[in-house]
PDB file of C-alpha atoms in Angstrom:
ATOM      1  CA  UNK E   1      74.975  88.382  14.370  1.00 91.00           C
ATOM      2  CA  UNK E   2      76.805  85.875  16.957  1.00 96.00           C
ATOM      3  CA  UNK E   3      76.188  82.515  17.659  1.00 97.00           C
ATOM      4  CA  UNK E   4      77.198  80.978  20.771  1.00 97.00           C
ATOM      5  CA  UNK E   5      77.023  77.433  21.988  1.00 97.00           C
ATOM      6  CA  UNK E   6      76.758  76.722  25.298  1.00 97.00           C
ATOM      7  CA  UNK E   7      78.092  72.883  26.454  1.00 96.00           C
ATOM      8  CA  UNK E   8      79.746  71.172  28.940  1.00 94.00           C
ATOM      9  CA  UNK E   9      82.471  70.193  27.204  1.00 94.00           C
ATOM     10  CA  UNK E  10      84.294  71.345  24.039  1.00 93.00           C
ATOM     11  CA  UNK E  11      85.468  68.347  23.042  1.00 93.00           C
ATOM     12  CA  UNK E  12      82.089  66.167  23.515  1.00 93.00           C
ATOM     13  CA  UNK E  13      79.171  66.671  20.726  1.00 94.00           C
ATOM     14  CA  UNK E  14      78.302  69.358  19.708  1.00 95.00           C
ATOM     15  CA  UNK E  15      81.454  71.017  19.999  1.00 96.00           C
ATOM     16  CA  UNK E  16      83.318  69.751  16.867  1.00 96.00           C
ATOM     17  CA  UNK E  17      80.336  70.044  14.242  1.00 97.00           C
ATOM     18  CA  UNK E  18      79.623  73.493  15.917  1.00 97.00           C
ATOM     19  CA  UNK E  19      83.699  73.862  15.481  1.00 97.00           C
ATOM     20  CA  UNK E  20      83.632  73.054  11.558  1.00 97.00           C
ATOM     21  CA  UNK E  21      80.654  75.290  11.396  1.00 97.00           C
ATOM     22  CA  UNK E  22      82.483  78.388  12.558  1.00 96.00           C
ATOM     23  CA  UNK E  23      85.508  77.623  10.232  1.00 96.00           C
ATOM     24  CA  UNK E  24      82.961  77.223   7.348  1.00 95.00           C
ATOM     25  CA  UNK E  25      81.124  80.437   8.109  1.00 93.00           C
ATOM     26  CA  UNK E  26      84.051  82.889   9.870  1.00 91.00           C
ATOM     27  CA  UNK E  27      83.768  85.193   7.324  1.00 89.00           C
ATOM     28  CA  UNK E  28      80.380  85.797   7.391  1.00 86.00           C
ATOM     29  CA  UNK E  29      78.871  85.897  11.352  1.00 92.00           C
ATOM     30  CA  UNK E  30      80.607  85.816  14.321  1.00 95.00           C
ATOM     31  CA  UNK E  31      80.962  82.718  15.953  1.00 97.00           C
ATOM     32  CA  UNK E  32      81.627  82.028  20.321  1.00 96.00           C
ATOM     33  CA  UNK E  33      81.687  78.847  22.264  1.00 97.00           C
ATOM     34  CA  UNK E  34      81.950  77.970  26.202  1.00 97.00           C
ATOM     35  CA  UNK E  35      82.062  75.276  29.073  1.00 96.00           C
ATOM     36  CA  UNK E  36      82.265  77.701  31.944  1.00 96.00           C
ATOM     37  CA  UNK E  37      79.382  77.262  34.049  1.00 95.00           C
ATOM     38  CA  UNK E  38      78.841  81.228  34.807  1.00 96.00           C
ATOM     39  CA  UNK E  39      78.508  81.744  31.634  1.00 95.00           C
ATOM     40  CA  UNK E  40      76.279  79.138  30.965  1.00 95.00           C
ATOM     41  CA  UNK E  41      73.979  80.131  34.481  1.00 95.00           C
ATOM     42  CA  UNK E  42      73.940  84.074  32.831  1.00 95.00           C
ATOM     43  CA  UNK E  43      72.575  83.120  29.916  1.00 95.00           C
ATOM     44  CA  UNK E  44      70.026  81.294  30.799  1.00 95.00           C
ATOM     45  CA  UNK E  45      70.209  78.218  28.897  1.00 96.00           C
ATOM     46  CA  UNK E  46      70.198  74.367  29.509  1.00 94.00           C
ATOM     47  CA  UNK E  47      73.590  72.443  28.123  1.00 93.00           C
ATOM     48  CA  UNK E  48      74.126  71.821  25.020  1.00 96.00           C
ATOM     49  CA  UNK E  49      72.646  74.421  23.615  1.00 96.00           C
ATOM     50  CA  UNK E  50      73.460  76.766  20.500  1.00 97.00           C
ATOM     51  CA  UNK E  51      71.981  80.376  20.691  1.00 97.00           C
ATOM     52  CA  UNK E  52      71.624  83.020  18.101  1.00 97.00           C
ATOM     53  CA  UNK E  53      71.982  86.961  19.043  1.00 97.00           C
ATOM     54  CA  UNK E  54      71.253  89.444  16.336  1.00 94.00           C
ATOM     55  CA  UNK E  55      69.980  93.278  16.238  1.00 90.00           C
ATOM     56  CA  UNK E  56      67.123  92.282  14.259  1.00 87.00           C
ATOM     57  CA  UNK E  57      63.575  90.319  14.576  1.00 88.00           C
ATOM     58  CA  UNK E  58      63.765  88.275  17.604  1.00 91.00           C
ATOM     59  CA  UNK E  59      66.995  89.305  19.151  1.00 93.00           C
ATOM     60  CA  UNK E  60      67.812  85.753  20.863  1.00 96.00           C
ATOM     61  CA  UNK E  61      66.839  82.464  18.694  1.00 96.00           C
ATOM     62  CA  UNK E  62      67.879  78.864  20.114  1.00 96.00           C
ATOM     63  CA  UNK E  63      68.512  76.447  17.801  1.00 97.00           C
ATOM     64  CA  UNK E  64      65.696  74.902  17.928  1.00 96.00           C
ATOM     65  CA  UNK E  65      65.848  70.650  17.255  1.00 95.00           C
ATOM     66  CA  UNK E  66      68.584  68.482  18.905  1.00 95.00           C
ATOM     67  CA  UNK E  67      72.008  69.732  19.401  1.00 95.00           C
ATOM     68  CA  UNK E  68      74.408  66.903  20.032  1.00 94.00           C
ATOM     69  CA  UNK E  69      72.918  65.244  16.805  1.00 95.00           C
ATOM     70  CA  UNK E  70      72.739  68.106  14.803  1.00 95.00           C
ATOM     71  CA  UNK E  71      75.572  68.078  11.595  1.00 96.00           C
ATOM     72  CA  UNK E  72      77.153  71.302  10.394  1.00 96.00           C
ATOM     73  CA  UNK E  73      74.065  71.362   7.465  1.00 96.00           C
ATOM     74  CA  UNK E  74      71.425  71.520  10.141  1.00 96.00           C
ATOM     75  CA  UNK E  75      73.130  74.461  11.870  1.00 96.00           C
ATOM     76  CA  UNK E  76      74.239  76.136   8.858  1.00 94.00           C
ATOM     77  CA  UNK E  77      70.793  75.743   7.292  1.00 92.00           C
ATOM     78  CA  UNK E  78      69.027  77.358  10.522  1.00 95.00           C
ATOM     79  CA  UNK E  79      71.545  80.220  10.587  1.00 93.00           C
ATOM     80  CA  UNK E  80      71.404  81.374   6.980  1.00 87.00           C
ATOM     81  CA  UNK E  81      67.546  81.639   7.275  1.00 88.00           C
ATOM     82  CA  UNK E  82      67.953  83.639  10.713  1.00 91.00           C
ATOM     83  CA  UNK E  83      70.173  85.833   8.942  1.00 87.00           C
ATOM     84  CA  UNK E  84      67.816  87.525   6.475  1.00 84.00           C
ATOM     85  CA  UNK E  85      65.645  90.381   8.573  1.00 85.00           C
ATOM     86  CA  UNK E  86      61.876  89.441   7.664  1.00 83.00           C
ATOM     87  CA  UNK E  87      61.819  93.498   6.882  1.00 81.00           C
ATOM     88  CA  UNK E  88      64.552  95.363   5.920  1.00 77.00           C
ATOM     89  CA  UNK E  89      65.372  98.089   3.998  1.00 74.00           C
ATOM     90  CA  UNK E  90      66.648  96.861   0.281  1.00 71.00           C
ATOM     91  CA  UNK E  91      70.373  98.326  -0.276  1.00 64.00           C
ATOM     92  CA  UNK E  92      73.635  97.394  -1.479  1.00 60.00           C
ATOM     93  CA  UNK E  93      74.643  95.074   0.930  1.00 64.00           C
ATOM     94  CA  UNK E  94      70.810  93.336   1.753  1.00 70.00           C
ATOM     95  CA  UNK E  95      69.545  93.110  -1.415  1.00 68.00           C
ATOM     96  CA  UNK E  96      72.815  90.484  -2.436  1.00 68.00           C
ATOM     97  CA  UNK E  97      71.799  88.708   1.166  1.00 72.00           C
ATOM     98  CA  UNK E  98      68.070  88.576  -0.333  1.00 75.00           C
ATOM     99  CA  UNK E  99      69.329  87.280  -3.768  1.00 71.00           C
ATOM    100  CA  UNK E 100      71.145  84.410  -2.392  1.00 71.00           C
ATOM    101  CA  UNK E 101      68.160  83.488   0.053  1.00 74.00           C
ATOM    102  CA  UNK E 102      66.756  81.466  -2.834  1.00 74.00           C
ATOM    103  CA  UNK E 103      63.527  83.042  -1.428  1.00 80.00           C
ATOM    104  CA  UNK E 104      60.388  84.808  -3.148  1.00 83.00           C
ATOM    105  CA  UNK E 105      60.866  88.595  -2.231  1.00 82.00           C
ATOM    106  CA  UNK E 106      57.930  91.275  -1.572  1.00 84.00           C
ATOM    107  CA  UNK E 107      58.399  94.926  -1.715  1.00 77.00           C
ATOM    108  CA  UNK E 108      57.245  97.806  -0.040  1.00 78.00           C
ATOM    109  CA  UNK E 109      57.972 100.836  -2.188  1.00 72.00           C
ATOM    110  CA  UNK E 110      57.075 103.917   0.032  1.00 66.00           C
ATOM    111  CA  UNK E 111      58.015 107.515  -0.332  1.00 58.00           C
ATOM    112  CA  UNK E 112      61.588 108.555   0.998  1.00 53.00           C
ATOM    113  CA  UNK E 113      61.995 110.919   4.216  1.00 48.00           C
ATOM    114  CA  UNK E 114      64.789 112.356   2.636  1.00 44.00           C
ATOM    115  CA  UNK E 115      64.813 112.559  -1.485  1.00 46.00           C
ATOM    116  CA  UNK E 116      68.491 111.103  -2.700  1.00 42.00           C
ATOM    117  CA  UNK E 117      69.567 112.570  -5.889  1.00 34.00           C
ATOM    118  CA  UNK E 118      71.150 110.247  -8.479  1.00 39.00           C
ATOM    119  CA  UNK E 119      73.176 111.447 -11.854  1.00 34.00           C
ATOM    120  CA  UNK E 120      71.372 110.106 -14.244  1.00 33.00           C
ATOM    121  CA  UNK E 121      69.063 111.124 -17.451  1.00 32.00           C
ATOM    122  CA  UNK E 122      65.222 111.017 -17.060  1.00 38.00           C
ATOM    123  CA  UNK E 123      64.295 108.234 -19.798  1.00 37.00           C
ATOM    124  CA  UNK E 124      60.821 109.519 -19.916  1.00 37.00           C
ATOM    125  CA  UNK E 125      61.107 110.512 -23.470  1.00 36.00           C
ATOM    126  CA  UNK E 126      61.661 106.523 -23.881  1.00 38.00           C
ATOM    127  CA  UNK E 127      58.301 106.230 -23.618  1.00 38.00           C
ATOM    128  CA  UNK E 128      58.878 104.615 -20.108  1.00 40.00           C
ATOM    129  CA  UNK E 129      56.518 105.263 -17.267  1.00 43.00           C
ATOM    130  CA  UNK E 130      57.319 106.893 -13.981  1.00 44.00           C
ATOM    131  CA  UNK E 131      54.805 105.410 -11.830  1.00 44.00           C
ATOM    132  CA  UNK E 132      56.216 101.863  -9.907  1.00 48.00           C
ATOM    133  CA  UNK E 133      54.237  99.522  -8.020  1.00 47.00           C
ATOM    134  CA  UNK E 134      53.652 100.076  -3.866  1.00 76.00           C
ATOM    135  CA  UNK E 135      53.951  96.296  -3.297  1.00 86.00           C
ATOM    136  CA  UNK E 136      55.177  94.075  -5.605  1.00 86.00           C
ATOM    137  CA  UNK E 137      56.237  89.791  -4.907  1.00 88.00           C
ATOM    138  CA  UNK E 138      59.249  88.276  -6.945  1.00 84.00           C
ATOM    139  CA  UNK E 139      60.063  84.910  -7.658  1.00 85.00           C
ATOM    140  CA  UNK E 140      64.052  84.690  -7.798  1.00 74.00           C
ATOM    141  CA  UNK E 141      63.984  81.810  -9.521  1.00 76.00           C
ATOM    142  CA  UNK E 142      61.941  82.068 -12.237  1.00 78.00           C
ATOM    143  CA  UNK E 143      62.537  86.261 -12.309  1.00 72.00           C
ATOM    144  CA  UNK E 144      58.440  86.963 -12.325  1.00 82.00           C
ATOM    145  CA  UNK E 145      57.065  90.093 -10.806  1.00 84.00           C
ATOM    146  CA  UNK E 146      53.502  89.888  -9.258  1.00 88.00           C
ATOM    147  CA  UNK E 147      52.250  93.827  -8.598  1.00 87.00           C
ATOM    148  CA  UNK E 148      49.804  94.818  -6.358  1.00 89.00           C
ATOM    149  CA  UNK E 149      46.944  96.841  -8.188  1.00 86.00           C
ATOM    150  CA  UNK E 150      48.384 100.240  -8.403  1.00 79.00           C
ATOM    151  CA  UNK E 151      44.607 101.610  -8.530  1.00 81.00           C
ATOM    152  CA  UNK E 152      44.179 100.364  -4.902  1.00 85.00           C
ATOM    153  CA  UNK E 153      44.748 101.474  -2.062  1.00 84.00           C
ATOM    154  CA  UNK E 154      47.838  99.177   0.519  1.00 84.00           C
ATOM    155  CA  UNK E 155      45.362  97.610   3.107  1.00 87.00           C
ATOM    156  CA  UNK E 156      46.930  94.973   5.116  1.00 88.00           C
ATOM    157  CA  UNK E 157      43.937  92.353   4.657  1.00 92.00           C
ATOM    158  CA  UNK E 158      44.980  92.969   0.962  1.00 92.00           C
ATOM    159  CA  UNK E 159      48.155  92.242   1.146  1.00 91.00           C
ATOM    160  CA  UNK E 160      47.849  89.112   3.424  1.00 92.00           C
ATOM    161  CA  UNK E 161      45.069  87.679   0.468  1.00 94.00           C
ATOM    162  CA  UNK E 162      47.406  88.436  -2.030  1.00 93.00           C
ATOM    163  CA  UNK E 163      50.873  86.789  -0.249  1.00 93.00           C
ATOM    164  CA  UNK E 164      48.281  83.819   0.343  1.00 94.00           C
ATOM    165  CA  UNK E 165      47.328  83.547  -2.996  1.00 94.00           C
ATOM    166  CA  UNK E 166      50.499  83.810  -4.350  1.00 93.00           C
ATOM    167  CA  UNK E 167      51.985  80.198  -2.327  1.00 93.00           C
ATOM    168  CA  UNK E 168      48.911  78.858  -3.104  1.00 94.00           C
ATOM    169  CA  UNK E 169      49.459  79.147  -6.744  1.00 92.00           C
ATOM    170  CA  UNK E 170      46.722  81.065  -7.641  1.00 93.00           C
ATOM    171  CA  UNK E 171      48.362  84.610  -8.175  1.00 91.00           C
ATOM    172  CA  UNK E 172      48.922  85.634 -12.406  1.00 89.00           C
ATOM    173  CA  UNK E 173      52.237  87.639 -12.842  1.00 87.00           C
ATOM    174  CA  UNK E 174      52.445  90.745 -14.769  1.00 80.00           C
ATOM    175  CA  UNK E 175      54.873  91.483 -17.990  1.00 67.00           C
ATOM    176  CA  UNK E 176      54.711  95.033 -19.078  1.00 58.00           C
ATOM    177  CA  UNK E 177      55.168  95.714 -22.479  1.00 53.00           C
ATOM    178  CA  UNK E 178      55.604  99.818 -23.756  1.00 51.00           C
ATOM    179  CA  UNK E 179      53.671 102.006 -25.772  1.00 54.00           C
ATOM    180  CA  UNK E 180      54.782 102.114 -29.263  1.00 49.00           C
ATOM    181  CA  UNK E 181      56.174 105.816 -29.984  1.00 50.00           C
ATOM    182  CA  UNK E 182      54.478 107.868 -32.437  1.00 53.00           C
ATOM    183  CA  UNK E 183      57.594 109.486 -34.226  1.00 52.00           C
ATOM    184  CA  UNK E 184      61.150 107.640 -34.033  1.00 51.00           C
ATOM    185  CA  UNK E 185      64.246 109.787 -33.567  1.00 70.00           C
ATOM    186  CA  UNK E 186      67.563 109.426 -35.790  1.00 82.00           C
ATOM    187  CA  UNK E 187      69.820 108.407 -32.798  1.00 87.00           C
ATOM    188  CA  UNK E 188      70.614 105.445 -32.027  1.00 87.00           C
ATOM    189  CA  UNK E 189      70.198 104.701 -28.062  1.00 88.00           C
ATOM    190  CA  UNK E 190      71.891 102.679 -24.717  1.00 87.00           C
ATOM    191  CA  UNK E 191      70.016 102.585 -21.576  1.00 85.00           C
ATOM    192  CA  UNK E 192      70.750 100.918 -18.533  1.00 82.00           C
ATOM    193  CA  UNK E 193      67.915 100.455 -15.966  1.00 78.00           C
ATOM    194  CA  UNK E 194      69.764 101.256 -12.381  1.00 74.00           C
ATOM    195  CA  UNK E 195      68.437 100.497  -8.630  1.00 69.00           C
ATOM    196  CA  UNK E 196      70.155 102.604  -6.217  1.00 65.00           C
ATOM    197  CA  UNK E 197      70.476  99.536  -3.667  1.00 65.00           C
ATOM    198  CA  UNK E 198      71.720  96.939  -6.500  1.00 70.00           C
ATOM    199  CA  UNK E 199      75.357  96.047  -5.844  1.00 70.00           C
ATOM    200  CA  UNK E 200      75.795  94.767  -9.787  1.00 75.00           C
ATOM    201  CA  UNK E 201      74.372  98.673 -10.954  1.00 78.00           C
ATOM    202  CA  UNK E 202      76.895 100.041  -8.612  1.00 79.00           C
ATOM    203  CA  UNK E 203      79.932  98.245 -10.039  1.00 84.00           C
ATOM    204  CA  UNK E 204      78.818  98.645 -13.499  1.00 85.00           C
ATOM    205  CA  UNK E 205      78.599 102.668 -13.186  1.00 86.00           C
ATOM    206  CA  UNK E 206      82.213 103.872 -13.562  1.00 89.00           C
ATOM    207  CA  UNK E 207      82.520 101.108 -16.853  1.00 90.00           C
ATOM    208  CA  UNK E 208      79.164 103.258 -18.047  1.00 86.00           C
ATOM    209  CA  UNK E 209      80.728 106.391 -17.325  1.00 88.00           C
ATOM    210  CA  UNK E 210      83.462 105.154 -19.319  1.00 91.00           C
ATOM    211  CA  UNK E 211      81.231 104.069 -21.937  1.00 90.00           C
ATOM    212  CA  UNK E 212      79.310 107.133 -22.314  1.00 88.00           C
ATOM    213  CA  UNK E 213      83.204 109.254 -22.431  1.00 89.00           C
ATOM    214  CA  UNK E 214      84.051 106.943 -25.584  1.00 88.00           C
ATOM    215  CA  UNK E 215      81.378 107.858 -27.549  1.00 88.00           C
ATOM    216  CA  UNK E 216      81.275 111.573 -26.543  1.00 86.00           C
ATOM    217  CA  UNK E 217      81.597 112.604 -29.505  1.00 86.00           C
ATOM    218  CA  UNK E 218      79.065 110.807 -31.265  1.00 84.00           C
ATOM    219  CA  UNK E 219      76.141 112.266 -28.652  1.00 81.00           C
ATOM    220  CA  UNK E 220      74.587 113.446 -31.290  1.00 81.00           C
ATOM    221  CA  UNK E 221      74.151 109.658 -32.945  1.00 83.00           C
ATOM    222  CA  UNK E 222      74.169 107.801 -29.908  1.00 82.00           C
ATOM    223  CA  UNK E 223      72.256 108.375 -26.779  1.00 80.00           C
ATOM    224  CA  UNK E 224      73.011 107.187 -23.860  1.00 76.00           C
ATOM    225  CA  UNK E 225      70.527 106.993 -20.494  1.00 68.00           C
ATOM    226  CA  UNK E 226      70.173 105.663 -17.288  1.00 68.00           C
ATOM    227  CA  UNK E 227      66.481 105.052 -15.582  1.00 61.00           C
ATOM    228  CA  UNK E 228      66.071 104.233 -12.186  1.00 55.00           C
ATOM    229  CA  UNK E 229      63.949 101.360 -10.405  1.00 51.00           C
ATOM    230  CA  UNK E 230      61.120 100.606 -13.121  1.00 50.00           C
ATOM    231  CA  UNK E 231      58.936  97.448 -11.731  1.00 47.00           C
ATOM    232  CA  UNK E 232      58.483  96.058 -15.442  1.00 48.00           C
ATOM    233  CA  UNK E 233      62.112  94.563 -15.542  1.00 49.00           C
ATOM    234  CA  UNK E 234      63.343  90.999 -14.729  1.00 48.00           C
ATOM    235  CA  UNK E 235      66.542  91.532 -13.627  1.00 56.00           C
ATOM    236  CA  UNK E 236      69.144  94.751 -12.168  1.00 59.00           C
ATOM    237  CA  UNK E 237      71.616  95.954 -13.845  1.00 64.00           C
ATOM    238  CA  UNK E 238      69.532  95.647 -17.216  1.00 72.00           C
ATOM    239  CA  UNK E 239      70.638  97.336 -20.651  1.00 84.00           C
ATOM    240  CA  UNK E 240      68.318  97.918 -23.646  1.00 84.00           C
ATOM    241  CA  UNK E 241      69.477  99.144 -27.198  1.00 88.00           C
ATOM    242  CA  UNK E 242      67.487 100.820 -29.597  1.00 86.00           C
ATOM    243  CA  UNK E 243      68.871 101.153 -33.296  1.00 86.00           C
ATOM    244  CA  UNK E 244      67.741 104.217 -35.101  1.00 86.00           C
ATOM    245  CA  UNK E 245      64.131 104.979 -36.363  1.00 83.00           C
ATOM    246  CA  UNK E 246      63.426 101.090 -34.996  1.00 82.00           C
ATOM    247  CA  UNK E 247      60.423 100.445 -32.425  1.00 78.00           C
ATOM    248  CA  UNK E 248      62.226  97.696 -31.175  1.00 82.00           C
ATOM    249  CA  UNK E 249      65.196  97.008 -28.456  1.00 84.00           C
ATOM    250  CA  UNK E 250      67.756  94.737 -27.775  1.00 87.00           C
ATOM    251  CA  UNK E 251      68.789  92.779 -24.783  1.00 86.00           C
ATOM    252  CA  UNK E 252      72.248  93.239 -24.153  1.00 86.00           C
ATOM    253  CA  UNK E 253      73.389  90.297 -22.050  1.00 84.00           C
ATOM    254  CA  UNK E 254      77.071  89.979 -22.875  1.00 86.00           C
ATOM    255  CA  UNK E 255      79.738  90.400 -20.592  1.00 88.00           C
ATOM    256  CA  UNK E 256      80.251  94.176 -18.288  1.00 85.00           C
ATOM    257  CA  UNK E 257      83.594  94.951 -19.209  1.00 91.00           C
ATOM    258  CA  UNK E 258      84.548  98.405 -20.931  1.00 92.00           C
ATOM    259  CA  UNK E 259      85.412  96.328 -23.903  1.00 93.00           C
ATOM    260  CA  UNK E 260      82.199  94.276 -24.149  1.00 91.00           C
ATOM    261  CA  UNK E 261      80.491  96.795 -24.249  1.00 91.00           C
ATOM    262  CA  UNK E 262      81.970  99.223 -26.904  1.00 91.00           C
ATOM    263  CA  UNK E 263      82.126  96.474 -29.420  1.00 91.00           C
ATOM    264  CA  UNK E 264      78.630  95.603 -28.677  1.00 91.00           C
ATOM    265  CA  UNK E 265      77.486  99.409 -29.558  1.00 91.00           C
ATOM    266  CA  UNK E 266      80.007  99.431 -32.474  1.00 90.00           C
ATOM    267  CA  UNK E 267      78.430  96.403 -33.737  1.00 90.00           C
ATOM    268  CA  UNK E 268      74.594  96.787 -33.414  1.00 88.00           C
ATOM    269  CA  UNK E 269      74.470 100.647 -33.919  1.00 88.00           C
ATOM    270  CA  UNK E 270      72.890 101.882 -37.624  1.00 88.00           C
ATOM    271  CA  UNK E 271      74.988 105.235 -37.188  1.00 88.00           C
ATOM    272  CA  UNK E 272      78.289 105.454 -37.934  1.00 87.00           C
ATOM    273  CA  UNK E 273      80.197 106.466 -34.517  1.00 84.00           C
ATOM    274  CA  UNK E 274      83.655 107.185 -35.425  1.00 78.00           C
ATOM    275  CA  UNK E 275      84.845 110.220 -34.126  1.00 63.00           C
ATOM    276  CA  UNK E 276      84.812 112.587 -36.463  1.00 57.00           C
ATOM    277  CA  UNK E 277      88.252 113.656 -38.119  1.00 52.00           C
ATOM    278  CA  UNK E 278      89.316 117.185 -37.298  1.00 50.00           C
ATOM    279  CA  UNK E 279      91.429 119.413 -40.418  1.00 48.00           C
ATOM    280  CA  UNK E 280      94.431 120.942 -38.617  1.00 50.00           C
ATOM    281  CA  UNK E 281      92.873 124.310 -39.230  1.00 50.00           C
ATOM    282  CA  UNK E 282      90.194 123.254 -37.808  1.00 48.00           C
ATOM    283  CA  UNK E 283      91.438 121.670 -34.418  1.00 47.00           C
ATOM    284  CA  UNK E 284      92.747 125.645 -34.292  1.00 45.00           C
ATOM    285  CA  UNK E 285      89.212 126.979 -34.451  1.00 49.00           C
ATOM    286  CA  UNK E 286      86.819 127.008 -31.385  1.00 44.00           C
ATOM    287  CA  UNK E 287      83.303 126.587 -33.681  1.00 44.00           C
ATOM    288  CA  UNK E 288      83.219 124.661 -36.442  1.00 44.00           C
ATOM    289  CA  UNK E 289      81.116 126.079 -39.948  1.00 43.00           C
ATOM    290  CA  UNK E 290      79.323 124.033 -42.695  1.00 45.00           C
ATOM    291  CA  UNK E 291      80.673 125.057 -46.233  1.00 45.00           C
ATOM    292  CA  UNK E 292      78.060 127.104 -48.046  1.00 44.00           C
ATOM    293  CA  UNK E 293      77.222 125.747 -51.557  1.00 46.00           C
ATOM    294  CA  UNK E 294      78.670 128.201 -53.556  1.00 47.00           C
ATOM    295  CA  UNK E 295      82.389 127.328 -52.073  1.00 43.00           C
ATOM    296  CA  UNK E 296      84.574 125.478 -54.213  1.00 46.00           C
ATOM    297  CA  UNK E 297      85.387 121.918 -53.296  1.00 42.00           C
ATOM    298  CA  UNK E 298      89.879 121.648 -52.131  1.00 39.00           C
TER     299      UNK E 298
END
């Protein structure tokens, strides 16, 4: 994006608000400004004015109220809702631009052109379930999901009455809660609930990796798993823990640091996870045998 303002003179309102304005925000758009009267005839505009040019929506935006009046909050407050595409595809660099917005977000889950392989464990056996919403509002703020009815079909009129409903107040979010398991395993277990376009999942994955390499050799105590997008969850990158033969999990919300995170484990897992110690003889050995009963005890 670029904005551009367009006045007679660069020292005469709006030039130094629009000045402080480009300081402010250099690191985040692209800002122009000019007097010269060829430019000003090419594009088109009256003097002062202050244009927006983007690759998105409506490609040229004037700012709209009165320029030579206008403070560096009026322009900055225009720009930063001109910079957030009314529909755009929800990545790693968009989805922290729709986070900051401070605005409700809907969702339009649809199926991929292309299928993107991730390289991560299925948590079905977590009693989880694979189907997501199509369209789905959330509140930023308050971190509620409001799902359209997966048993219907998307119809725009359907949509529109449920956006409509939704600012008028009238719309009930949804909290999922799981099916209780009918047998409980004996290992303990770690998930982490990743969205392929969530910058926060992205960062945490080599500090997982790491975490899942500590424990290695403990996999048979400790299980560790990571789901992709499930529309149940408040919040990206989110991490469960499940103690041993318990129905219930933990919210882990301390701190994403390799540390944090191995003495959380250490601390709320029921299995012991100390590596196990290796006899010389053994470490020499490539399989490892249990002792039969009838061998006498060194």
């Amino acid at each position: 994006m670029v904005l551009i303002a367009y006045v007679s003179s660069t020292s005469k309102a709006p030039a130094p608000e629009f000045t402080a304005l480009a300081e402010k925000n250099r690191d985040n758009y692209l800002f122009g400004i000019t007097s010269d009267p060829q430019a000003i005839k090419a594009a088109g505009v009256p003097t002062p004015a202050v244009v927006l040019y983007r690759t998105f929506d409506e490609p040229t935006t004037a700012f709209p109220y009165p320029v030579s009046s206008s403070k560096v909050e009026d322009f900055e407050n225009w720009l930063n809702e001109l910079a957030i595409p009314i529909l755009g595809e929800v990545n790693g660099d968009m989805y922290e631009i729709y986070v900051t917005s401070g605005r409700p977000l809907a969702y339009l889950f649809v199926d991929p052109s292309e299928k993107k392989t991730q390289d991560y464990i299925d948590a079905s056996s977590l009693w989880l379930p694979s189907i997501a919403a199509s369209f789905i509002i959330q509140n930023l703020e308050s971190q509620l999901k409001y799902p359209y009815d997966q048993s219907k079909v998307i119809e725009a009129a359907a949509v529109s009455a449920m956006v409509a409903n939704y600012l008028d107040g009238k719309l009930m979010p949804k909290l999922k809660s799981q099916p209780i398991p009918e047998t409980q395993d004996e290992s303990d277990v770690f998930i982490e609930f990743y969205a392929p376009w969530c910058g926060h999942c992205k960062r945490l994955k080599p500090t997982w990796d790491s975490l899942a390499d500590r424990f290695v050799d403990a996999k048979d105590r400790l299980v560790m798993c990571v789901s992709t997008f499930y529309d149940g969850l408040l919040s990206y990158a989110f991490c469960l823990f499940k103690l041993a033969g318990s129905r219930d999990f933990i919210d882990y919300d301390g701190g994403r640091s390799l540390e944090s995170l191995i003495a959380f484990v250490e601390e709320k897992a029921k299995n012991n996870l100390t590596p196990k110690v290796k006899a010389p003889e053994q470490e020499a050995q490539a399989t490892f045998a249990k002792p039969s009963e009838d061998q006498d005890e060194l």
